[in-house]
Amino acid sequence: MSEVILEAVDIKFSYPDGTNALRKVNLEVKKGEKLAILGSNGAGKSTLFLHFNGIYRPDAGSIKYRGQDISYGKRALIELRKKVGIVFQDPDSQLFSASVWQDISFGPLNLGLGEEVVVDRVKQAMSDTETTDLQDKPTHLLSYGQKKRVSIAGVLAMEPEVIIFDEPTAWLDPRHGREFMELLEKLSQEGKTIIISTHDVDLAYSWSDRIAVMYSGELIASGEPGEVFLQPDIISRADLLLPWLLEMHRELVQKGWLPPSGPLPKTREDLFGSIAAKRERRLSVL
Amino acid sequence: MINIDTYAYSNRLKTVHPTEKFLFAMITLVVCLTSPALITPLSVLALMAAGIIIKAGIPGRFFVKLMLVPLSFLLLSVLTIAFSVSTSPAGFWLAQNIAGLTVGIRLPDLVTAVHLLIKSLGAVSCLYFLALTTPMTEIISVLSRMRTPVIITELMALIYRFIFVFMEMATTIRRAQSSRLGYVSTKSSFRSMSGLFSALFGKVFLKSRELFDTMEARGYTGEIKVLAKKYPVNLKNYLVLTALEIPLILLNLLGR
């Protein structure tokens, strides 16, 4: 069992207009894991994220970073934001500068790093997100996907230990979606802890180590992807769908093409590989 | 407006150090505005036109069009200087008598007017040079290096960025409105327009709050710190700058 890096303990939060955005949420994030938070719009995912780096302060409960309650002093918050980065859903609200280069340099400069270190980090972040060619372009002439990548670079340049992505693949075309998943894989291999929120059950199922399901300000389930998706009541309560892999698998088991005791397929290759070719099957019967 | 911005990022002088371009435009501007004779503003105009069209590679047609934009304002204000009304017809170079009043042009006034017109055009061409060759973000960097108060440069940077964000929003809203026939009649146009403004107004507030959150998430503590892009300092450019400015200044001095 790896150590818990970030933890929400009995978090309650309501917006000034009275909306109960979070009602007693408990969530542990383990170091180095890939956590997907599923839930429909308004379930409280983004609100929870804003608690994780101290933008919002819970009405009750606390956020723990490495076992310690986070404090909301100026210095402590800078320390926290150095460790926990958020990539917001709408790049237009994150990119405040018209210059790609300047925007990416903003975070690391706020950490008080020297200019040379910042230059190195900006360059590294640009090469990781393939935005090096965009550095001389103004942000308003970029496409949505390009803006998204620049906003990711702006957070990567701060080199946080935990990176939170709010709806990262929404509005990305399939190619950029795939490239983004490759980037996530790379970050994960570097030992970063990654949290994403999404509606995309297929993505969440295949990518994550663990899934948490939120519904109307509450965390209604968490666990390994296979485990969570095998609870039909949870899935329907949170207005989610089953990943196609699991649906297909269930269908194949029901119709007798696959043994019921076999492991759940995690990827498309797993599933396709487990389906035997027709001729082979006949031979094995003989 | 938007085209100027696009050229600023794609002209042939974009790799030149912004301070060099800034100094060139500003010194020439001052020289032009302080000139006593017509020859300096005319040379400035020619110099800037050459810089913009030949050096920066901006289409000449576009430059002429840009110069025509302030011309209408200029002509209006210059005409009021050139024309005068008087009860006595003495001293007029060109005049018309209307009901005992003389309306016309006095020669010195005409000279002043023409001088002012050319001078203004010269000055405008200097600003166009800067605007067409240097991205706004670089101009802001130069200004902050020149110790312009932080509040001004930060506001400039944010306003500049959000002009485009809000313009995109406004375009989207307008498109959605016209696709539902929001602009078929004058009446509906007014209604749609007011709707557009109030929707945009609300969004501005929402966006500003979101922006604050996102900036805080990246460690914002009250001052926007960004790294200015490094450009190679070119000694040759400074020599060219000096070589161009000295004759202009001399022209000014000799003209006095």
Coordinates of C-alpha atoms in Angstrom, one line a residue:
Chain A
M1 CA 0.0 0.0 0.0
S2 CA 1.6 3.2 -1.1
E3 CA 1.4 6.3 1.0
V4 CA -1.5 8.8 0.8
I5 CA -0.3 12.1 -0.6
L6 CA -3.5 14.1 -0.7
E7 CA -6.6 13.5 1.3
A8 CA -10.0 15.2 1.7
V9 CA -11.5 14.6 5.2
D10 CA -15.2 15.2 5.7
I11 CA -15.2 18.2 3.3
K12 CA -18.3 20.3 3.2
F13 CA -18.6 23.3 1.0
S14 CA -21.4 25.5 -0.1
Y15 CA -21.3 28.5 -2.5
P16 CA -22.4 31.9 -1.4
D17 CA -25.7 31.4 -3.3
G18 CA -26.5 28.5 -1.0
T19 CA -25.7 25.6 -3.4
N20 CA -24.4 22.7 -1.4
A21 CA -21.5 21.8 -3.7
L22 CA -19.9 19.3 -1.4
R23 CA -21.5 17.3 1.4
K24 CA -19.0 15.4 3.5
V25 CA -16.6 14.2 0.9
N26 CA -13.8 11.8 1.9
L27 CA -11.2 10.9 -0.6
E28 CA -7.7 9.6 -0.4
V29 CA -5.2 10.1 -3.2
K30 CA -2.2 7.7 -3.2
K31 CA 1.2 8.8 -4.3
G32 CA 1.9 7.9 -7.9
E33 CA -1.6 6.6 -8.7
K34 CA -3.8 7.4 -11.6
L35 CA -7.2 8.5 -10.2
A36 CA -10.2 9.2 -12.3
I37 CA -13.1 11.1 -10.8
L38 CA -16.4 10.4 -12.6
G39 CA -19.6 12.2 -12.3
S40 CA -22.1 14.2 -14.2
N41 CA -22.1 18.0 -14.6
G42 CA -22.5 19.7 -11.3
A43 CA -21.5 16.7 -9.2
G44 CA -18.8 18.7 -7.4
K45 CA -15.7 17.5 -9.2
S46 CA -14.3 20.9 -10.0
T47 CA -15.2 22.3 -6.6
L48 CA -13.4 19.4 -5.0
F49 CA -10.3 20.1 -7.1
L50 CA -10.3 23.8 -6.1
H51 CA -10.0 22.6 -2.5
F52 CA -7.0 20.5 -3.3
N53 CA -4.7 23.4 -3.8
G54 CA -6.3 25.8 -1.4
I55 CA -8.3 28.0 -3.7
Y56 CA -11.5 27.2 -1.8
R57 CA -11.5 26.7 1.9
P58 CA -13.9 24.0 3.2
D59 CA -16.8 25.1 5.4
A60 CA -16.1 22.0 7.5
G61 CA -13.5 19.2 7.3
S62 CA -9.9 19.5 6.1
I63 CA -7.5 18.8 3.3
K64 CA -4.4 16.9 4.1
Y65 CA -1.2 17.0 2.2
R66 CA 1.2 14.2 3.2
G67 CA -0.8 13.6 6.3
Q68 CA -0.8 17.2 7.5
D69 CA -3.7 19.6 7.4
I70 CA -3.0 22.3 4.9
S71 CA -2.8 25.8 6.3
Y72 CA -4.0 28.8 4.4
G73 CA -1.2 31.2 5.2
K74 CA 0.4 32.9 2.2
R75 CA 3.7 31.0 2.3
A76 CA 2.0 27.7 3.0
L77 CA -0.3 28.1 0.1
I78 CA 2.6 28.8 -2.3
E79 CA 4.3 25.7 -1.0
L80 CA 1.1 23.7 -1.6
R81 CA 0.5 25.1 -5.1
K82 CA 4.1 24.1 -5.9
K83 CA 3.2 20.5 -5.1
V84 CA -0.4 20.4 -6.4
G85 CA -1.1 21.9 -9.9
I86 CA -4.5 22.2 -11.6
V87 CA -5.1 22.4 -15.3
F88 CA -8.5 24.0 -15.7
Q89 CA -11.1 23.0 -18.1
D90 CA -11.4 26.2 -20.1
P91 CA -8.0 27.2 -21.4
D92 CA -9.3 30.7 -22.1
S93 CA -9.8 31.3 -18.4
Q94 CA -6.3 30.0 -17.6
L95 CA -4.2 31.7 -20.2
F96 CA -4.0 35.3 -18.9
S97 CA -1.2 36.4 -21.2
A98 CA -1.3 36.9 -24.9
S99 CA 2.1 35.4 -25.2
V100 CA 2.6 31.7 -24.9
W101 CA 6.1 32.0 -23.6
Q102 CA 5.1 34.5 -20.9
D103 CA 2.1 32.5 -19.8
I104 CA 4.1 29.4 -19.2
S105 CA 6.7 31.3 -17.3
F106 CA 4.2 32.7 -14.9
G107 CA 3.9 29.7 -12.6
P108 CA 7.6 28.9 -12.1
L109 CA 8.4 32.6 -11.6
N110 CA 5.8 32.7 -8.8
L111 CA 7.7 29.9 -7.1
G112 CA 10.6 32.3 -6.8
L113 CA 12.9 30.4 -9.1
G114 CA 15.8 32.0 -10.8
E115 CA 15.5 33.2 -14.4
E116 CA 17.7 30.5 -15.8
V117 CA 15.9 27.7 -14.1
V118 CA 12.6 29.2 -15.3
V119 CA 13.8 29.3 -18.9
D120 CA 14.8 25.7 -18.7
R121 CA 11.5 24.6 -17.2
V122 CA 9.5 26.6 -19.8
K123 CA 11.5 25.0 -22.6
Q124 CA 11.0 21.5 -21.1
A125 CA 7.3 22.0 -20.6
M126 CA 7.0 23.2 -24.1
S127 CA 8.8 20.2 -25.5
D128 CA 6.7 17.8 -23.4
T129 CA 3.4 19.3 -24.6
E130 CA 4.7 19.9 -28.2
T131 CA 4.1 23.6 -28.0
T132 CA 7.6 24.8 -28.8
D133 CA 6.5 25.8 -32.3
L134 CA 3.8 28.0 -30.8
Q135 CA 6.0 30.0 -28.5
D136 CA 6.0 33.1 -30.7
K137 CA 2.3 33.0 -31.5
P138 CA -0.2 35.0 -29.5
T139 CA -2.6 32.9 -27.5
H140 CA -5.6 34.3 -29.3
L141 CA -4.5 32.9 -32.6
L142 CA -4.2 29.3 -31.3
S143 CA -6.8 26.6 -31.8
Y144 CA -8.6 25.1 -28.8
G145 CA -6.4 22.1 -28.7
Q146 CA -3.3 24.2 -28.9
K147 CA -4.5 26.5 -26.1
K148 CA -5.2 23.4 -24.0
R149 CA -1.7 22.2 -24.5
V150 CA -0.3 25.6 -23.6
S151 CA -2.3 25.6 -20.4
I152 CA -1.0 22.2 -19.5
A153 CA 2.6 23.4 -20.2
G154 CA 1.9 26.3 -17.8
V155 CA 1.2 23.8 -15.0
L156 CA 3.9 21.3 -15.9
A157 CA 6.5 24.0 -15.8
M158 CA 5.8 24.3 -12.0
E159 CA 6.8 20.6 -11.7
P160 CA 4.1 19.7 -9.3
E161 CA 4.0 16.2 -7.6
V162 CA 0.2 16.0 -8.1
I163 CA -1.4 17.2 -11.3
I164 CA -5.1 17.6 -11.5
F165 CA -6.8 17.8 -14.9
D166 CA -10.4 19.1 -15.0
E167 CA -12.1 17.5 -18.0
P168 CA -8.9 17.2 -20.0
T169 CA -10.2 15.5 -23.0
A170 CA -13.5 17.5 -23.4
W171 CA -13.5 19.1 -26.8
L172 CA -10.2 17.6 -27.9
D173 CA -10.3 15.8 -31.2
P174 CA -9.4 12.1 -31.2
R175 CA -5.8 12.6 -32.3
H176 CA -5.1 15.2 -29.6
G177 CA -7.1 13.2 -27.1
R178 CA -4.8 10.3 -27.8
E179 CA -1.7 12.4 -27.6
F180 CA -2.9 13.8 -24.3
M181 CA -3.3 10.3 -22.9
E182 CA 0.2 9.5 -24.0
L183 CA 1.5 12.6 -22.2
L184 CA -0.4 11.5 -19.1
E185 CA 1.2 8.0 -19.3
K186 CA 4.6 9.7 -19.5
L187 CA 3.9 11.9 -16.5
S188 CA 2.7 8.9 -14.6
Q189 CA 5.9 7.0 -15.4
E190 CA 7.9 9.9 -14.0
G191 CA 6.2 9.2 -10.7
K192 CA 3.6 12.0 -10.8
T193 CA 0.3 11.5 -9.1
I194 CA -2.5 12.3 -11.6
I195 CA -6.1 13.0 -11.0
I196 CA -8.5 13.6 -13.8
S197 CA -12.2 14.3 -13.9
T198 CA -14.2 13.1 -16.9
H199 CA -17.5 11.9 -18.2
D200 CA -15.7 9.5 -20.5
V201 CA -16.2 6.1 -18.8
D202 CA -14.2 4.3 -21.5
L203 CA -11.2 6.5 -20.8
A204 CA -11.6 6.3 -17.1
Y205 CA -11.9 2.6 -17.1
S206 CA -8.9 1.9 -19.3
W207 CA -6.6 4.5 -18.0
S208 CA -7.0 4.7 -14.2
D209 CA -5.8 2.7 -11.3
R210 CA -8.7 3.8 -9.3
I211 CA -12.0 5.4 -9.9
A212 CA -14.1 7.7 -7.6
V213 CA -17.7 8.4 -8.5
M214 CA -19.3 11.6 -7.4
Y215 CA -22.9 12.4 -7.4
S216 CA -24.6 15.6 -6.3
G217 CA -21.8 16.7 -4.0
E218 CA -21.1 13.3 -2.5
L219 CA -18.6 10.6 -3.2
I220 CA -20.7 7.5 -3.7
A221 CA -18.1 5.0 -4.7
S222 CA -14.4 4.5 -5.1
G223 CA -12.2 1.6 -5.9
E224 CA -10.6 -0.3 -8.7
P225 CA -12.2 0.4 -12.1
G226 CA -13.5 -3.2 -12.5
E227 CA -14.9 -3.2 -9.0
V228 CA -16.7 0.2 -9.4
F229 CA -18.3 -0.6 -12.7
L230 CA -19.6 -3.9 -11.5
Q231 CA -22.0 -2.1 -9.2
P232 CA -24.9 -1.3 -11.5
D233 CA -26.8 0.7 -8.9
I234 CA -23.8 3.1 -8.5
I235 CA -23.5 3.5 -12.2
S236 CA -27.1 4.3 -12.8
R237 CA -27.4 6.6 -9.7
A238 CA -24.5 8.7 -11.0
D239 CA -26.0 8.8 -14.5
L240 CA -23.0 7.0 -16.0
L241 CA -22.8 4.4 -18.6
L242 CA -20.8 1.1 -18.6
P243 CA -17.5 1.2 -20.5
W244 CA -18.0 -0.6 -23.9
L245 CA -15.3 -3.1 -23.0
L246 CA -17.2 -4.3 -20.0
E247 CA -20.5 -4.3 -21.8
M248 CA -19.0 -6.3 -24.6
H249 CA -17.3 -8.6 -22.2
R250 CA -20.6 -9.2 -20.3
E251 CA -22.4 -9.9 -23.5
L252 CA -19.7 -12.4 -24.7
V253 CA -19.8 -14.2 -21.3
Q254 CA -23.6 -14.4 -21.4
K255 CA -23.6 -15.9 -24.9
G256 CA -21.0 -18.4 -23.9
W257 CA -18.1 -17.1 -26.0
L258 CA -16.0 -16.3 -23.0
P259 CA -15.6 -18.1 -19.6
P260 CA -17.4 -16.3 -16.8
S261 CA -14.4 -16.7 -14.5
G262 CA -11.9 -14.9 -16.7
P263 CA -10.3 -11.6 -15.8
L264 CA -12.0 -8.4 -17.0
P265 CA -10.4 -6.9 -20.1
K266 CA -8.6 -3.7 -19.4
T267 CA -7.9 -2.7 -22.9
R268 CA -9.3 -3.4 -26.4
E269 CA -6.4 -5.7 -27.0
D270 CA -7.2 -7.7 -23.9
L271 CA -10.7 -8.3 -25.0
F272 CA -9.9 -9.1 -28.6
G273 CA -7.1 -11.4 -27.6
S274 CA -9.4 -13.4 -25.4
I275 CA -11.8 -14.1 -28.2
A276 CA -10.6 -17.2 -30.0
A277 CA -10.7 -17.5 -33.7
K278 CA -13.5 -19.6 -35.1
R279 CA -11.4 -22.4 -36.6
E280 CA -9.2 -22.8 -33.6
R281 CA -12.3 -23.2 -31.5
R282 CA -13.6 -26.1 -33.6
L283 CA -10.3 -27.8 -33.3
S284 CA -10.2 -27.5 -29.6
V285 CA -13.7 -29.1 -29.4
L286 CA -12.5 -32.0 -31.4
Chain B
M1 CA -7.5 46.6 -35.8
I2 CA -7.2 42.8 -35.7
N3 CA -5.1 42.8 -38.9
I4 CA -2.6 45.1 -37.3
D5 CA -2.2 42.6 -34.5
T6 CA -1.8 39.7 -36.9
Y7 CA 0.9 41.5 -38.8
A8 CA 2.7 42.3 -35.5
Y9 CA 3.3 38.6 -35.1
S10 CA 4.1 37.7 -38.7
N11 CA 6.1 40.6 -40.2
R12 CA 9.8 40.4 -41.3
L13 CA 11.0 42.5 -38.4
K14 CA 9.5 40.4 -35.7
T15 CA 12.9 38.9 -34.7
V16 CA 14.4 42.4 -34.1
H17 CA 14.8 43.4 -30.5
P18 CA 11.6 45.2 -29.4
T19 CA 13.6 47.9 -27.6
E20 CA 15.3 48.8 -30.9
K21 CA 12.0 49.1 -32.7
F22 CA 10.5 51.0 -29.8
L23 CA 13.4 53.5 -29.6
F24 CA 13.3 53.9 -33.4
A25 CA 9.6 54.7 -33.4
M26 CA 9.6 56.9 -30.3
I27 CA 12.7 59.0 -31.1
T28 CA 11.4 59.6 -34.7
L29 CA 8.0 60.5 -33.2
V30 CA 9.5 63.1 -31.0
V31 CA 11.7 64.5 -33.8
C32 CA 8.7 64.6 -36.1
L33 CA 6.5 66.4 -33.5
T34 CA 9.2 69.0 -32.7
S35 CA 10.0 69.8 -36.3
P36 CA 9.6 73.5 -37.4
A37 CA 9.4 72.8 -41.2
L38 CA 7.6 70.5 -43.5
I39 CA 10.7 68.6 -44.7
T40 CA 11.1 66.6 -41.4
P41 CA 7.6 65.1 -41.2
L42 CA 7.7 64.3 -44.9
S43 CA 11.0 62.5 -44.5
V44 CA 9.6 60.7 -41.4
L45 CA 6.6 59.6 -43.4
A46 CA 8.8 58.3 -46.2
L47 CA 11.2 56.6 -43.7
M48 CA 8.4 54.9 -41.9
A49 CA 6.6 53.9 -45.1
A50 CA 9.9 52.3 -46.3
G51 CA 10.4 50.6 -43.0
I52 CA 6.9 49.2 -42.9
I53 CA 6.5 48.2 -46.6
I54 CA 10.1 47.3 -47.6
K55 CA 11.7 46.2 -44.3
A56 CA 8.7 44.6 -42.5
G57 CA 7.1 43.4 -45.7
I58 CA 3.6 44.7 -44.9
P59 CA 1.5 45.1 -48.1
G60 CA 1.6 48.8 -49.3
R61 CA -2.1 48.7 -49.9
F62 CA -2.7 47.9 -46.3
F63 CA -0.4 50.6 -45.1
V64 CA -2.2 53.2 -47.2
K65 CA -5.5 52.1 -45.9
L66 CA -4.3 52.4 -42.4
M67 CA -3.0 55.9 -43.0
L68 CA -6.4 56.9 -44.4
V69 CA -8.1 56.0 -41.1
P70 CA -6.9 59.0 -39.2
L71 CA -7.0 61.2 -42.3
S72 CA -10.7 61.9 -42.0
F73 CA -10.4 63.0 -38.3
L74 CA -7.3 65.0 -39.2
L75 CA -9.0 66.8 -42.1
L76 CA -11.9 67.8 -40.0
S77 CA -9.8 69.3 -37.3
V78 CA -7.3 70.9 -39.7
L79 CA -10.1 72.6 -41.7
T80 CA -11.3 74.5 -38.6
I81 CA -7.7 75.8 -38.3
A82 CA -7.5 76.8 -42.0
F83 CA -10.8 78.6 -42.2
S84 CA -11.7 81.7 -40.2
V85 CA -14.6 84.0 -40.0
S86 CA -14.2 87.8 -39.7
T87 CA -16.1 91.0 -40.1
S88 CA -13.3 92.7 -42.0
P89 CA -12.2 91.2 -45.3
A90 CA -8.6 92.2 -44.8
G91 CA -5.8 89.7 -44.8
F92 CA -7.7 86.9 -46.5
W93 CA -6.1 84.8 -49.2
L94 CA -9.2 83.2 -50.4
A95 CA -12.6 84.5 -49.1
Q96 CA -16.3 84.6 -49.6
N97 CA -18.5 87.3 -48.4
I98 CA -21.7 86.0 -46.7
A99 CA -24.1 88.6 -45.3
G100 CA -21.4 91.0 -44.2
L101 CA -19.2 88.3 -42.8
T102 CA -16.1 87.1 -44.5
V103 CA -15.5 83.4 -44.5
G104 CA -12.2 82.3 -45.9
I105 CA -8.6 81.2 -45.6
R106 CA -5.7 83.3 -44.4
L107 CA -2.4 82.2 -45.9
P108 CA -0.5 81.7 -42.6
D109 CA -3.4 79.6 -41.3
L110 CA -3.3 77.5 -44.3
V111 CA 0.4 76.9 -43.9
T112 CA -0.2 76.0 -40.2
A113 CA -3.0 73.6 -41.2
V114 CA -1.0 71.8 -43.8
H115 CA 2.0 71.7 -41.5
L116 CA -0.1 70.2 -38.8
L117 CA -1.7 67.7 -41.1
I118 CA 1.7 66.4 -42.4
K119 CA 3.2 66.4 -38.9
S120 CA 0.3 64.3 -37.6
L121 CA 0.5 61.9 -40.4
G122 CA 4.2 61.5 -39.8
A123 CA 3.6 60.9 -36.1
V124 CA 0.9 58.4 -36.9
S125 CA 3.2 56.5 -39.2
C126 CA 5.7 56.2 -36.4
L127 CA 3.1 54.6 -34.2
Y128 CA 2.0 52.3 -37.0
F129 CA 5.5 51.2 -37.5
L130 CA 5.7 50.1 -33.8
A131 CA 2.2 48.5 -33.9
L132 CA 2.8 46.6 -37.1
T133 CA 6.2 45.2 -36.3
T134 CA 6.0 44.6 -32.5
P135 CA 3.6 42.4 -30.7
M136 CA 1.7 44.1 -27.9
T137 CA 3.2 41.7 -25.3
E138 CA 6.7 42.8 -26.4
I139 CA 5.8 46.5 -26.2
I140 CA 4.5 45.9 -22.7
S141 CA 7.8 44.2 -21.8
V142 CA 9.8 47.2 -23.1
L143 CA 7.5 49.5 -21.1
S144 CA 8.0 47.6 -17.9
R145 CA 11.8 47.5 -18.5
M146 CA 11.6 51.3 -18.7
R147 CA 10.1 51.3 -15.2
T148 CA 6.5 52.1 -16.2
P149 CA 4.3 51.5 -13.1
V150 CA 3.4 47.9 -12.7
I151 CA -0.3 48.7 -12.5
I152 CA -0.3 50.1 -16.0
T153 CA 1.7 47.3 -17.7
E154 CA -0.4 44.6 -15.9
L155 CA -3.6 46.3 -16.9
M156 CA -2.4 46.6 -20.5
A157 CA -1.5 43.0 -20.6
L158 CA -4.8 41.7 -19.2
I159 CA -6.9 44.1 -21.3
Y160 CA -5.1 43.1 -24.4
R161 CA -5.5 39.4 -23.8
F162 CA -9.2 39.7 -22.9
I163 CA -10.1 41.9 -25.8
F164 CA -9.8 38.8 -27.9
V165 CA -11.5 36.5 -25.4
F166 CA -14.5 38.8 -25.2
M167 CA -14.6 39.5 -28.9
E168 CA -14.8 35.8 -29.5
M169 CA -17.6 35.5 -27.0
A170 CA -19.4 38.5 -28.6
T171 CA -19.0 37.0 -32.1
T172 CA -20.4 33.7 -30.9
I173 CA -23.4 35.3 -29.2
R174 CA -24.1 37.5 -32.2
R175 CA -23.9 34.5 -34.6
A176 CA -26.3 32.6 -32.4
Q177 CA -28.6 35.5 -32.3
S178 CA -28.6 36.1 -36.1
S179 CA -29.2 32.4 -36.7
R180 CA -32.4 32.8 -34.8
L181 CA -33.2 36.0 -36.8
G182 CA -32.2 38.4 -34.1
Y183 CA -31.2 41.0 -36.6
V184 CA -33.9 41.0 -39.2
S185 CA -35.4 44.3 -38.3
T186 CA -34.2 47.5 -36.7
K187 CA -36.3 46.8 -33.6
S188 CA -35.1 43.2 -33.2
S189 CA -31.5 44.4 -33.8
F190 CA -31.8 46.8 -30.9
R191 CA -33.2 44.1 -28.7
S192 CA -30.6 41.6 -29.7
M193 CA -27.8 44.1 -29.3
S194 CA -28.9 44.9 -25.8
G195 CA -29.2 41.2 -25.0
L196 CA -25.7 40.7 -26.3
F197 CA -24.3 43.5 -24.1
S198 CA -26.0 42.2 -20.9
A199 CA -24.9 38.6 -21.6
L200 CA -21.4 39.8 -22.2
F201 CA -21.4 41.9 -19.1
G202 CA -22.3 38.9 -17.0
K203 CA -19.7 36.8 -18.6
V204 CA -17.0 39.4 -18.0
F205 CA -17.6 39.1 -14.3
L206 CA -17.7 35.3 -14.4
K207 CA -14.5 35.2 -16.4
S208 CA -12.7 37.6 -14.1
R209 CA -13.5 35.4 -11.2
E210 CA -12.4 32.3 -13.0
L211 CA -9.2 34.0 -14.1
F212 CA -8.4 35.0 -10.5
D213 CA -8.9 31.4 -9.4
T214 CA -6.7 30.0 -12.1
M215 CA -4.0 32.5 -11.4
E216 CA -4.1 31.8 -7.7
A217 CA -3.7 28.1 -8.6
R218 CA -0.4 29.0 -10.2
G219 CA 0.8 30.9 -7.2
Y220 CA -0.3 34.4 -8.0
T221 CA 0.3 36.7 -5.0
G222 CA -0.5 40.1 -6.3
E223 CA 2.1 40.7 -8.9
I224 CA 2.1 39.3 -12.4
K225 CA 5.5 38.0 -13.0
V226 CA 6.4 36.8 -16.5
L227 CA 9.5 36.2 -18.3
A228 CA 10.2 38.5 -21.2
K229 CA 11.4 36.8 -24.4
K230 CA 15.1 37.3 -25.0
Y231 CA 16.0 38.9 -28.3
P232 CA 19.5 39.3 -29.6
V233 CA 20.7 42.9 -29.3
N234 CA 22.0 44.0 -32.7
L235 CA 24.6 46.7 -32.6
K236 CA 24.1 47.3 -36.3
N237 CA 20.5 48.3 -35.7
Y238 CA 21.6 50.9 -33.2
L239 CA 24.1 52.3 -35.7
V240 CA 21.3 52.4 -38.3
L241 CA 19.1 54.1 -35.8
T242 CA 21.7 56.7 -35.0
A243 CA 22.5 57.2 -38.7
L244 CA 18.8 57.8 -39.5
E245 CA 18.0 60.0 -36.5
I246 CA 21.0 62.4 -36.7
P247 CA 20.1 63.9 -40.1
L248 CA 16.5 64.2 -39.0
I249 CA 17.5 66.1 -35.9
L250 CA 19.9 68.2 -37.9
L251 CA 17.1 69.1 -40.3
N252 CA 15.0 70.2 -37.3
L253 CA 17.8 72.4 -36.0
L254 CA 18.6 73.9 -39.3
G255 CA 15.0 74.7 -40.0
R256 CA 14.7 76.9 -36.9

